[in-house]
Short mmCIF file of C-alpha atoms in Angstrom, two decimals:
data_model
loop_
_atom_site.label_atom_id
_atom_site.label_comp_id
_atom_site.label_asym_id
_atom_site.label_seq_id
_atom_site.Cartn_x
_atom_site.Cartn_y
_atom_site.Cartn_z
CA ALA T 1 134.21 80.83 145.18
CA ALA T 2 133.39 82.88 148.27
CA THR T 3 136.79 84.57 148.43
CA ALA T 4 137.53 84.98 144.72
CA PRO T 5 137.22 88.60 143.52
CA ARG T 6 133.98 89.23 141.67
CA VAL T 7 134.57 90.68 138.24
CA PRO T 8 131.54 92.67 137.03
CA PRO T 9 130.26 91.49 133.64
CA THR T 10 130.75 95.01 132.23
CA ARG T 11 134.47 94.86 133.07
CA LEU T 12 134.71 91.35 131.61
CA ALA T 13 133.00 92.57 128.43
CA LEU T 14 135.35 95.52 128.09
CA HIS T 15 138.38 93.27 128.64
CA TYR T 16 137.10 90.98 125.88
CA PHE T 17 136.46 93.91 123.55
CA ASP T 18 139.94 95.36 124.22
CA SER T 19 141.66 92.10 123.37
CA SER T 20 139.47 91.27 120.35
CA TYR T 21 138.37 94.51 118.73
CA SER T 22 141.76 96.21 119.09
CA LEU T 23 143.13 93.56 116.71
CA HIS T 24 140.16 93.85 114.37
CA LEU T 25 139.86 97.65 114.27
CA GLY T 26 143.47 98.68 114.94
CA ALA T 27 143.91 102.44 115.28
CA LEU T 28 140.13 102.97 115.17
CA TRP T 29 139.50 101.04 118.37
CA PRO T 30 140.27 103.83 120.92
CA SER T 31 137.64 106.14 119.40
CA VAL T 32 135.13 103.29 119.01
CA ARG T 33 135.78 102.29 122.62
CA ALA T 34 135.10 105.84 123.78
CA ALA T 35 131.86 105.87 121.79
CA LEU T 36 130.72 102.61 123.40
CA LEU T 37 131.28 104.09 126.86
CA CYS T 38 129.60 107.42 126.16
CA GLU T 39 126.02 108.16 127.12
CA GLN T 40 123.64 106.56 124.65
CA LYS T 41 122.20 108.84 122.00
CA TYR T 42 118.65 108.36 120.78
CA GLY T 43 116.73 109.12 117.63
CA ALA T 44 113.03 110.00 117.47
CA LEU T 45 111.25 107.90 114.83
CA LEU T 46 108.19 109.91 113.80
CA ASN T 47 104.92 108.02 113.86
CA SER T 48 103.15 108.65 110.56
CA PHE T 49 99.98 107.07 111.95
CA ALA T 50 99.59 109.78 114.61
CA ALA T 51 98.05 113.19 113.95
CA ALA T 52 101.23 115.06 114.82
CA GLU T 53 102.02 117.43 111.96
CA HIS T 54 103.49 119.90 114.48
CA VAL T 55 106.16 117.51 115.77
CA PRO T 56 108.84 118.01 113.05
CA GLN T 57 108.82 121.77 113.61
CA GLU T 58 109.03 121.31 117.39
CA LEU T 59 112.00 118.96 117.03
CA GLN T 60 113.75 121.33 114.64
CA LEU T 61 113.37 124.11 117.20
CA LEU T 62 115.24 121.83 119.62
CA ASN T 63 118.06 121.67 117.01
CA ALA T 64 117.26 118.10 115.95
CA ALA T 65 117.29 117.16 112.25
CA ASP T 66 116.03 114.27 110.14
CA PHE T 67 118.99 112.07 109.26
CA VAL T 68 117.25 109.71 106.80
CA SER T 69 116.38 112.10 103.94
CA PRO T 70 119.84 113.72 103.58
CA ALA T 71 121.47 110.27 103.54
CA SER T 72 119.06 109.11 100.84
CA GLN T 73 119.77 112.24 98.78
CA LYS T 74 123.52 111.65 99.02
CA ALA T 75 123.07 108.06 97.89
CA GLN T 76 120.94 109.20 94.97
CA GLN T 77 123.51 111.83 93.96
CA ALA T 78 126.28 109.25 94.14
CA GLN T 79 124.30 106.88 91.92
CA GLN T 80 123.54 109.67 89.44
CA GLY T 81 127.23 110.57 89.41
CA ALA T 82 128.11 106.97 88.64
CA ALA T 83 125.54 106.93 85.82
CA VAL T 84 127.07 110.10 84.34
CA GLY T 85 130.47 108.46 84.51
CA GLU T 86 129.11 105.40 82.69
CA ALA T 87 127.51 107.64 80.05
CA ARG T 88 130.84 109.37 79.40
CA GLY T 89 132.46 105.98 79.10
CA CYS T 90 129.79 104.91 76.61
CA GLN T 91 130.43 108.00 74.46
CA GLU T 92 133.90 106.68 73.75
CA GLY T 93 132.26 103.86 71.76
CA SER T 94 130.95 104.38 68.24
CA GLY T 95 127.99 103.57 65.98
CA GLU T 96 125.63 100.77 66.93
CA GLY T 97 127.80 99.57 69.78
CA ARG T 98 127.63 102.95 71.54
CA THR T 99 123.85 103.22 70.98
CA ALA T 100 123.27 99.74 72.40
CA MET T 101 125.36 100.52 75.46
CA GLN T 102 123.52 103.79 76.04
CA GLU T 103 120.11 102.12 75.68
CA GLY T 104 121.16 99.41 78.10
CA MET T 105 122.36 102.01 80.61
CA VAL T 106 119.08 103.95 80.42
CA THR T 107 117.03 100.77 80.81
CA GLN T 108 119.09 99.79 83.85
CA ALA T 109 118.70 103.26 85.37
CA GLU T 110 114.93 103.12 84.87
CA MET T 111 114.61 99.66 86.37
CA SER T 112 117.02 100.20 89.30
CA PRO T 113 115.95 103.21 91.36
CA PRO T 114 118.35 104.38 94.06
CA LEU T 115 118.20 102.24 97.18
CA CYS T 116 115.45 103.24 99.61
CA THR T 117 114.05 106.17 97.60
CA SER T 118 110.62 104.56 97.76
CA ILE T 119 110.52 104.64 101.57
CA SER T 120 112.97 107.32 102.66
CA SER T 121 110.33 110.02 102.22
CA LYS T 122 108.03 108.14 104.62
CA ILE T 123 110.52 107.23 107.34
CA LYS T 124 111.57 110.26 109.37
CA CYS T 125 113.96 109.99 112.29
CA TYR T 126 115.28 113.06 114.10
CA THR T 127 118.63 113.12 115.90
CA PHE T 128 120.64 115.83 117.62
CA PRO T 129 123.99 116.93 116.11
CA ARG T 130 127.19 115.04 116.76
CA GLY T 131 128.33 115.43 120.34
CA ASP T 132 124.88 116.56 121.52
CA VAL T 133 123.29 114.01 123.88
CA THR T 134 120.20 116.08 124.68
CA ARG T 135 117.25 113.95 125.72
CA PHE T 136 114.05 114.11 123.70
CA PRO T 137 110.89 115.08 125.60
CA PRO T 138 108.51 112.14 126.29
CA ALA T 139 106.27 111.20 123.36
CA ARG T 140 102.72 112.54 123.55
CA PRO T 141 99.45 110.90 122.44
CA ASP T 142 97.22 112.38 119.76
CA ALA T 143 93.43 112.55 119.93
CA LEU T 144 93.19 108.79 119.26
CA GLY T 145 95.84 107.94 121.83
CA LEU T 146 98.66 107.15 119.36
CA LEU T 147 102.08 108.39 120.47
CA ASP T 148 103.81 110.84 118.13
CA TYR T 149 107.32 109.32 118.07
CA TYR T 150 109.32 106.31 119.21
CA LEU T 151 112.76 106.64 120.78
CA LEU T 152 115.39 104.20 119.53
CA ASP T 153 119.02 103.98 118.57
CA ALA T 154 118.96 105.65 115.14
CA ALA T 155 121.29 102.98 113.74
CA SER T 156 118.43 100.50 114.22
CA LEU T 157 116.83 102.02 111.11
CA LEU T 158 119.72 101.02 108.86
CA PRO T 159 118.65 97.35 108.48
CA VAL T 160 115.09 98.51 107.70
CA LEU T 161 116.34 100.91 105.02
CA ALA T 162 118.61 98.22 103.59
CA LEU T 163 115.63 95.85 103.31
CA ASP T 164 114.13 98.32 100.78
CA VAL T 165 110.51 97.22 101.24
CA GLN T 166 108.36 97.68 98.14
CA PRO T 167 104.56 98.13 97.93
CA ASP T 168 102.58 95.01 98.93
CA ASP T 169 105.68 93.05 99.99
CA PHE T 170 105.17 90.19 102.42
CA VAL T 171 107.74 90.91 105.15
CA LEU T 172 109.06 88.77 108.00
CA ASP T 173 110.78 90.24 111.06
CA LEU T 174 112.19 87.01 112.47
CA CYS T 175 113.50 88.36 115.81
CA ALA T 176 111.13 91.28 116.20
CA ALA T 177 110.95 92.23 119.90
CA PRO T 178 110.99 94.73 121.48
CA GLY T 179 109.50 96.28 118.33
CA GLY T 180 111.47 99.29 117.09
CA LYS T 181 112.33 97.78 113.70
CA THR T 182 108.82 96.33 113.36
CA LEU T 183 107.38 99.80 113.87
CA ALA T 184 109.86 101.25 111.36
CA LEU T 185 108.82 98.62 108.80
CA LEU T 186 105.19 99.68 109.22
CA GLN T 187 106.19 103.34 108.75
CA THR T 188 107.19 102.52 105.16
CA GLY T 189 103.52 102.00 104.34
CA CYS T 190 104.59 99.26 101.93
CA CYS T 191 103.99 96.03 103.86
CA GLY T 192 101.20 94.00 102.32
CA HIS T 193 101.58 91.71 105.32
CA LEU T 194 104.07 91.80 108.19
CA ALA T 195 104.92 88.76 110.32
CA ALA T 196 106.63 89.75 113.57
CA ASN T 197 108.11 86.84 115.50
CA ASP T 198 110.15 86.48 118.68
CA ILE T 199 110.84 83.37 120.73
CA SER T 200 110.54 85.27 124.02
CA VAL T 201 106.92 85.53 125.19
CA SER T 202 107.77 88.36 127.60
CA ARG T 203 109.49 90.36 124.84
CA THR T 204 106.53 89.64 122.54
CA LYS T 205 104.29 91.33 125.13
CA ARG T 206 106.47 94.42 124.80
CA LEU T 207 106.01 94.20 121.01
CA TYR T 208 102.22 94.11 121.47
CA GLN T 209 102.44 97.21 123.67
CA VAL T 210 104.43 99.08 121.00
CA LEU T 211 101.91 98.18 118.30
CA HIS T 212 98.95 99.26 120.44
CA SER T 213 100.66 102.54 121.41
CA TYR T 214 101.69 103.56 117.89
CA VAL T 215 99.62 101.74 115.26
CA PRO T 216 95.89 102.04 114.49
CA ARG T 217 93.78 98.89 114.57
CA GLU T 218 93.30 98.62 110.79
CA VAL T 219 97.08 98.53 110.33
CA ARG T 220 97.62 96.17 113.28
CA ASP T 221 95.29 93.74 111.52
CA THR T 222 97.96 93.36 108.79
CA VAL T 223 100.52 92.25 111.39
CA SER T 224 100.72 88.70 112.77
CA VAL T 225 102.68 88.40 116.03
CA THR T 226 104.02 84.94 116.95
CA SER T 227 106.43 83.41 119.47
CA TYR T 228 107.96 80.54 117.51
CA ASP T 229 111.60 79.49 117.69
CA GLY T 230 112.91 81.42 114.69
CA ARG T 231 115.26 78.55 113.79
CA ASP T 232 112.21 76.46 112.85
CA TRP T 233 110.42 79.12 110.83
CA ASP T 234 110.80 77.26 107.52
CA GLN T 235 108.58 74.54 109.01
CA VAL T 236 105.93 77.17 109.81
CA GLU T 237 105.85 79.23 106.63
CA GLY T 238 108.79 78.60 104.32
CA GLY T 239 109.42 80.18 100.90
CA THR T 240 106.75 82.85 101.44
CA PHE T 241 108.24 86.30 102.01
CA HIS T 242 109.57 88.94 99.65
CA LYS T 243 111.73 90.50 102.41
CA VAL T 244 113.12 88.95 105.58
CA LEU T 245 114.85 90.83 108.41
CA VAL T 246 117.08 88.65 110.60
CA ASP T 247 118.17 90.95 113.44
CA VAL T 248 119.73 88.28 115.63
CA PRO T 249 120.49 88.08 119.37
CA CYS T 250 124.12 89.10 119.90
CA THR T 251 126.55 90.38 122.52
CA THR T 252 124.85 93.81 122.25
CA ASP T 253 128.19 95.54 122.77
CA ARG T 254 127.05 98.87 124.21
CA HIS T 255 124.71 97.20 126.71
CA SER T 256 127.42 94.69 127.66
CA ALA T 257 129.94 97.46 128.33
CA MET T 258 127.54 99.70 130.26
CA GLU T 259 124.79 97.70 132.01
CA GLU T 260 125.06 95.00 134.67
CA ASP T 261 121.46 93.81 134.34
CA ASN T 262 120.82 90.99 131.86
CA ASN T 263 124.47 91.15 130.73
CA ILE T 264 125.50 88.26 128.49
CA PHE T 265 129.05 88.45 129.88
CA HIS T 266 127.79 87.31 133.28
CA LYS T 267 129.58 84.09 134.24
CA ARG T 268 126.37 82.07 134.33
CA ARG T 269 125.77 82.99 130.66
CA THR T 270 129.21 81.97 129.38
CA LYS T 271 127.92 78.95 127.45
CA GLU T 272 125.08 81.00 125.96
CA ARG T 273 127.58 83.62 124.77
CA GLN T 274 129.88 81.03 123.25
CA MET T 275 126.99 79.49 121.32
CA LEU T 276 125.82 82.81 119.83
CA PRO T 277 127.48 82.41 116.38
CA LEU T 278 125.81 79.00 115.93
CA LEU T 279 122.42 80.42 116.94
CA GLN T 280 122.93 83.36 114.58
CA LEU T 281 123.85 81.03 111.72
CA GLN T 282 120.75 78.89 112.33
CA LEU T 283 118.51 81.97 112.37
CA LEU T 284 120.04 83.31 109.16
CA MET T 285 119.55 79.95 107.44
CA ALA T 286 115.91 79.91 108.60
CA GLY T 287 115.47 83.45 107.27
CA ILE T 288 116.84 82.44 103.88
CA LEU T 289 114.49 79.45 103.75
CA ALA T 290 111.57 81.71 104.69
CA ALA T 291 112.21 83.95 101.66
CA ARG T 292 110.63 83.16 98.33
CA PRO T 293 112.87 82.79 95.24
CA GLY T 294 114.08 86.25 94.26
CA GLY T 295 113.43 87.61 97.75
CA ALA T 296 115.91 89.52 99.90
CA VAL T 297 117.30 88.84 103.39
CA VAL T 298 119.03 91.38 105.64
CA TYR T 299 121.16 90.02 108.49
CA SER T 300 122.05 92.48 111.25
CA THR T 301 123.54 92.61 114.74
CA CYS T 302 124.42 95.34 117.23
CA SER T 303 127.90 93.91 117.74
CA LEU T 304 131.30 94.70 116.23
CA SER T 305 132.39 91.05 116.45
CA PRO T 306 133.61 89.54 113.16
CA LEU T 307 132.62 86.12 114.53
CA GLN T 308 129.01 87.29 114.79
CA ASN T 309 128.99 89.25 111.53
CA GLN T 310 131.32 88.43 108.64
CA CYS T 311 131.93 84.83 109.74
CA VAL T 312 128.22 84.02 110.07
CA VAL T 313 127.45 85.50 106.65
CA GLN T 314 130.44 83.75 105.07
#
């Protein structure tokens, strides 16, 4: 043990990714690999609770742009295009059959708004253009001490958008710390109640700090922060929530390839890494049991591993 060469966990992680993801992604892997090893790029999630109307203009002057609204508009246009295509198909029918199909299509369009249109106008996240890794200036407090934006990986917003929170929804963030997605959920302005849970007490402290730095007291009162084992959540409050976010612990690929500290590819964490898919499956099952009938669950990771994604869901 004393003479054996020490392999850094980052190199071990990259070796694992090369052997696994190259088979899974094929010709895409070299560009994905380069992206993993590039300097991390951040997004600035605007804090709607802060008095910071000047911030969007300041960020635009830095050449940053909101990436949420354009994506929502594209999705809406695509859905409208599909509806037009269905209408043209309906016109090929005749008489009562055509009328019934058209009425059904209109009813469906009225009842099924484009995904995330209800919250996309409230969530604003600014990013720099592709290839630009400029750092955002530090967030500043307003007159009440609330910081004007939160820096996070912009992709972290995608599970929140997919959850499509509606007004007065009861929402559970099962693995909430350090708090970026919890804060994004509050930015929707739709949570009737938000339960933010994380098994790690130290990470839960970080979550408390985020809430106190970005959220006014009257909104914090609608959030319950707990440190239960998420796998047992159905025993705490099962069948209760309209929306459940299960953002599970994973190999955190970028961190594993770039950072030595707290790296899950360290040799002493081998067993923990091997058990991840089972833990993820248990958390997803608990999230499903926490949702009420007709509710929705979003499962997400920050890993490319099929074992941690498709296989767990399957």
